[in-house]
Coordinates of C-alpha atoms in Angstrom, one line a residue:
M1 CA 34.1 50.6 0.8
P2 CA 36.8 47.6 0.6
P3 CA 35.7 45.3 -2.4
K4 CA 33.5 42.6 -1.6
S5 CA 35.2 39.1 -1.5
P6 CA 34.8 36.6 -4.8
V7 CA 32.4 34.0 -4.4
S8 CA 34.3 30.4 -5.1
Y9 CA 32.7 28.2 -7.7
S10 CA 35.3 25.5 -7.5
L11 CA 34.7 22.4 -8.9
D12 CA 36.2 20.7 -5.7
E13 CA 34.1 22.8 -3.6
F14 CA 30.9 22.1 -5.5
V15 CA 31.8 18.2 -5.2
Q16 CA 32.5 18.2 -1.8
S17 CA 29.0 20.4 -1.1
T18 CA 26.8 18.2 -3.1
S19 CA 28.7 14.7 -2.5
E20 CA 26.5 11.7 -1.2
T21 CA 27.1 11.2 2.6
D22 CA 26.1 8.0 4.9
K23 CA 23.6 8.9 7.5
G24 CA 23.9 5.3 8.5
H25 CA 19.9 5.6 8.7
G26 CA 19.0 1.9 7.4
F27 CA 17.5 0.6 4.3
F28 CA 15.7 4.0 3.5
E29 CA 17.7 7.1 3.6
K30 CA 16.5 10.9 2.4
E31 CA 19.9 11.7 0.5
T32 CA 17.9 15.0 -0.1
E33 CA 14.6 16.3 0.9
R34 CA 13.9 15.4 -3.1
L35 CA 16.1 12.2 -3.4
L36 CA 16.0 8.7 -1.8
E37 CA 18.7 6.4 -1.0
V38 CA 18.1 3.0 -0.7
N39 CA 20.9 0.7 0.8
L40 CA 20.0 -2.7 -0.7
N41 CA 20.8 -6.1 -0.2
G42 CA 17.7 -8.0 -1.5
R43 CA 14.8 -6.5 -3.1
V44 CA 12.7 -3.2 -3.1
N45 CA 9.4 -2.2 -5.0
M46 CA 9.4 0.8 -6.7
K47 CA 7.5 3.3 -8.9
K48 CA 8.5 2.5 -12.7
G49 CA 11.0 5.2 -13.7
A50 CA 12.0 6.6 -10.7
M51 CA 15.7 5.1 -10.7
V52 CA 18.0 8.2 -11.4
A53 CA 21.6 6.3 -10.1
Y54 CA 22.8 3.4 -8.6
Q55 CA 25.7 1.3 -7.8
G56 CA 26.9 -2.2 -7.2
D57 CA 25.2 -5.3 -8.9
I58 CA 21.3 -4.2 -9.2
K59 CA 18.8 -5.8 -11.6
F60 CA 15.6 -4.0 -12.5
T61 CA 12.3 -6.2 -13.6
R62 CA 9.0 -4.6 -14.3
E63 CA 6.2 -6.2 -12.0
G64 CA 4.2 -9.1 -14.1
A65 CA 1.0 -8.8 -15.6
L66 CA -0.3 -11.9 -13.3
D67 CA 1.4 -10.5 -9.9
Q68 CA -1.5 -8.6 -8.7
G69 CA -3.8 -11.4 -10.0
V70 CA -6.2 -11.9 -12.3
G71 CA -8.6 -9.2 -11.5
N72 CA -6.0 -6.2 -11.6
L73 CA -5.1 -7.6 -15.2
L74 CA -8.6 -7.0 -15.8
K75 CA -8.6 -3.6 -14.6
K76 CA -5.4 -2.8 -16.8
A77 CA -7.3 -4.1 -19.9
V78 CA -10.6 -2.2 -19.2
S79 CA -8.9 1.1 -18.1
G80 CA -5.8 0.9 -20.7
E81 CA -3.5 2.0 -17.8
G82 CA -2.0 1.5 -14.5
M83 CA 0.2 2.1 -11.8
Q84 CA 3.1 0.3 -12.4
I85 CA 5.5 -1.4 -9.8
S86 CA 8.8 -2.3 -10.6
Y87 CA 11.6 -4.5 -8.9
A88 CA 15.1 -3.8 -8.0
D89 CA 17.3 -6.8 -6.6
G90 CA 20.8 -7.3 -5.5
T91 CA 23.4 -5.2 -3.3
G92 CA 24.4 -2.0 -3.5
K93 CA 22.9 2.0 -3.2
L94 CA 19.8 2.9 -5.2
Y95 CA 19.2 6.7 -5.9
L96 CA 15.2 7.2 -6.3
A97 CA 13.6 10.6 -7.2
D98 CA 10.3 11.6 -8.9
S99 CA 9.9 15.0 -10.6
G100 CA 11.7 16.9 -7.8
K101 CA 8.9 16.2 -5.3
K102 CA 9.6 15.9 -1.5
V103 CA 10.3 12.7 -0.5
S104 CA 8.6 11.6 3.3
I105 CA 9.7 8.3 4.8
I106 CA 7.2 6.4 6.9
K107 CA 7.6 2.8 8.9
L108 CA 4.4 0.7 9.0
N109 CA 4.3 -1.3 12.3
G110 CA 1.4 -3.8 11.7
E111 CA -0.5 -0.8 9.9
S112 CA -1.8 0.1 6.5
L113 CA -1.8 3.1 4.3
Y114 CA -3.5 4.1 1.2
V115 CA -1.3 6.3 -1.4
N116 CA -2.1 7.8 -4.5
G117 CA -0.5 5.6 -7.5
N118 CA 1.2 9.3 -8.3
D119 CA 2.8 9.6 -5.1
M120 CA 4.1 6.5 -4.1
L121 CA 7.8 6.2 -4.6
A122 CA 9.2 2.7 -3.2
F123 CA 8.3 0.2 -0.3
E124 CA 10.1 -2.5 1.2
S125 CA 9.3 -5.8 -0.2
S126 CA 8.1 -7.1 3.5
L127 CA 5.0 -5.1 3.0
T128 CA 2.2 -6.3 1.1
H129 CA 0.7 -4.4 -1.6
K130 CA -2.9 -4.2 -3.9
I131 CA -3.2 -1.7 -6.7
S132 CA -6.9 -0.4 -6.9
M133 CA -8.7 1.0 -9.5
M134 CA -11.3 3.6 -8.3
K135 CA -14.2 3.0 -9.9
K136 CA -16.5 6.2 -9.7
M137 CA -16.2 8.6 -12.7
A138 CA -14.7 11.4 -10.6
A139 CA -11.8 9.9 -9.7
M140 CA -10.8 8.5 -13.1
M141 CA -11.9 12.2 -14.7
S142 CA -9.7 13.7 -11.8
G143 CA -6.4 12.2 -12.9
G144 CA -6.3 10.1 -9.4
L145 CA -7.2 7.2 -10.9
F146 CA -5.1 3.8 -9.3
N147 CA -4.2 3.9 -5.9
V148 CA -1.8 1.5 -3.7
L149 CA -2.7 -0.4 -0.3
V150 CA 0.1 -1.3 1.4
S151 CA 0.3 -3.3 4.7
G152 CA 2.2 -5.0 7.3
Q153 CA 6.0 -4.4 8.3
G154 CA 8.4 -2.4 6.9
M155 CA 9.4 0.9 5.5
L156 CA 7.5 3.0 2.4
A157 CA 8.5 6.3 0.8
I158 CA 6.0 8.8 -0.8
T159 CA 6.3 12.0 -2.4
S160 CA 4.4 15.4 -2.5
H161 CA 4.6 18.6 -4.1
Y162 CA 6.1 20.6 -1.3
E163 CA 5.4 20.1 2.3
P164 CA 2.4 17.7 3.1
R165 CA 0.0 18.2 5.6
T166 CA -1.9 15.3 7.8
L167 CA -5.6 15.8 8.9
R168 CA -7.5 14.2 11.2
V169 CA -10.5 12.8 10.7
I170 CA -13.0 12.6 13.3
P171 CA -16.6 10.3 13.0
G172 CA -19.5 12.9 12.3
N173 CA -16.7 15.5 10.9
P174 CA -15.7 14.7 7.5
V175 CA -12.6 16.0 5.6
Y176 CA -13.4 16.9 1.6
T177 CA -10.6 16.9 -0.2
D178 CA -9.7 17.7 -4.1
P179 CA -8.2 14.5 -5.8
N180 CA -5.5 16.0 -7.5
A181 CA -4.1 17.1 -4.0
T182 CA -4.6 13.8 -2.3
V183 CA -1.3 12.0 -1.3
A184 CA -2.6 9.0 1.1
W185 CA -5.1 8.5 4.1
S186 CA -5.2 5.8 6.9
G187 CA -6.2 2.0 5.3
N188 CA -9.3 1.7 7.6
L189 CA -10.9 4.6 5.9
Q190 CA -13.0 4.4 2.1
P191 CA -13.4 7.5 0.6
E192 CA -16.7 8.7 -1.1
F193 CA -17.1 10.9 -4.3
K194 CA -19.4 13.4 -4.7
T195 CA -19.6 16.4 -7.3
D196 CA -20.1 20.0 -6.3
I197 CA -21.2 22.1 -9.0
S198 CA -21.1 25.2 -6.9
L199 CA -17.2 25.2 -6.8
R200 CA -16.6 24.6 -10.2
S201 CA -14.7 27.6 -10.7
F202 CA -12.6 27.1 -7.3
I203 CA -11.2 23.2 -7.4
G204 CA -10.9 20.5 -9.6
R205 CA -8.6 21.8 -12.5
G206 CA -8.5 18.4 -14.1
S207 CA -12.1 18.7 -15.1
G208 CA -15.3 20.5 -15.9
E209 CA -16.7 19.6 -12.7
S210 CA -15.5 19.8 -8.6
F211 CA -15.0 16.3 -7.9
Q212 CA -14.3 16.0 -4.2
M213 CA -13.1 13.1 -1.9
K214 CA -14.9 12.9 1.1
F215 CA -13.3 10.9 4.5
D216 CA -15.4 9.9 7.1
G217 CA -14.7 7.9 10.2
D218 CA -11.8 7.8 12.3
G219 CA -8.2 8.3 10.6
F220 CA -6.7 10.9 8.6
V221 CA -5.8 12.1 5.1
V222 CA -2.2 13.3 4.1
I223 CA -2.9 16.7 1.6
Q224 CA -0.1 18.5 -0.3
P225 CA -0.7 22.4 -1.4
F226 CA -0.8 21.6 -5.4
E227 CA -3.0 19.8 -7.4
E228 CA -1.3 17.3 -9.7
V229 CA -3.0 16.3 -12.9
V230 CA -1.5 13.5 -14.4
M231 CA -2.5 12.4 -17.8
A232 CA -3.5 9.0 -18.5
Q233 CA -1.2 7.0 -20.1
A234 CA -1.0 3.4 -21.9
A235 CA 0.8 0.6 -20.2
G236 CA 3.5 -0.6 -21.7

């Protein structure tokens, strides 16, 4: 048999195969499945710590303690932690990622969406947002303590471990999810929390109990095939 042709690993070929390409899709583009490119000309809101690179004249600031109002300031003081937003202002290209998670881009046209605080990557400043603390002890013990409600006209980018899946919620036929696998849900749904001791050994890795989120009504819930347990960290 003739010898196999050697595989090329030249630097030029590596640079060419991994180079950034402008796809012309607008404000948000998926540079790869796990890397978001923001074509910035103004402001974008992003998860604190999500910036991995940028080009141009861009300045970064953290959301102020009172930007979400006195109520949320008190929640942070009580809980000792919170989902933190940063602002990027300027002109250029901004690259965002979060622990190698898959990026999904969504455009809201007057709708609203709840996103688990662990899974929000970035959103346009044209969208209104409100960070809320899940009050039930079940949510606190499962690691999904905060979520962010975004509403209005604009684009947002969320992340998930592997491929996300959307489940329809129909009145009278509720959907139950593991909080650690729940990414987002429609803005008209208000989940309830329940404990099922019988499922303790099967789901709910973040605690000794099986805490579930119950969604009932007319809407949807987005899940991921992964239980993401995030340890609480003190707000800096």
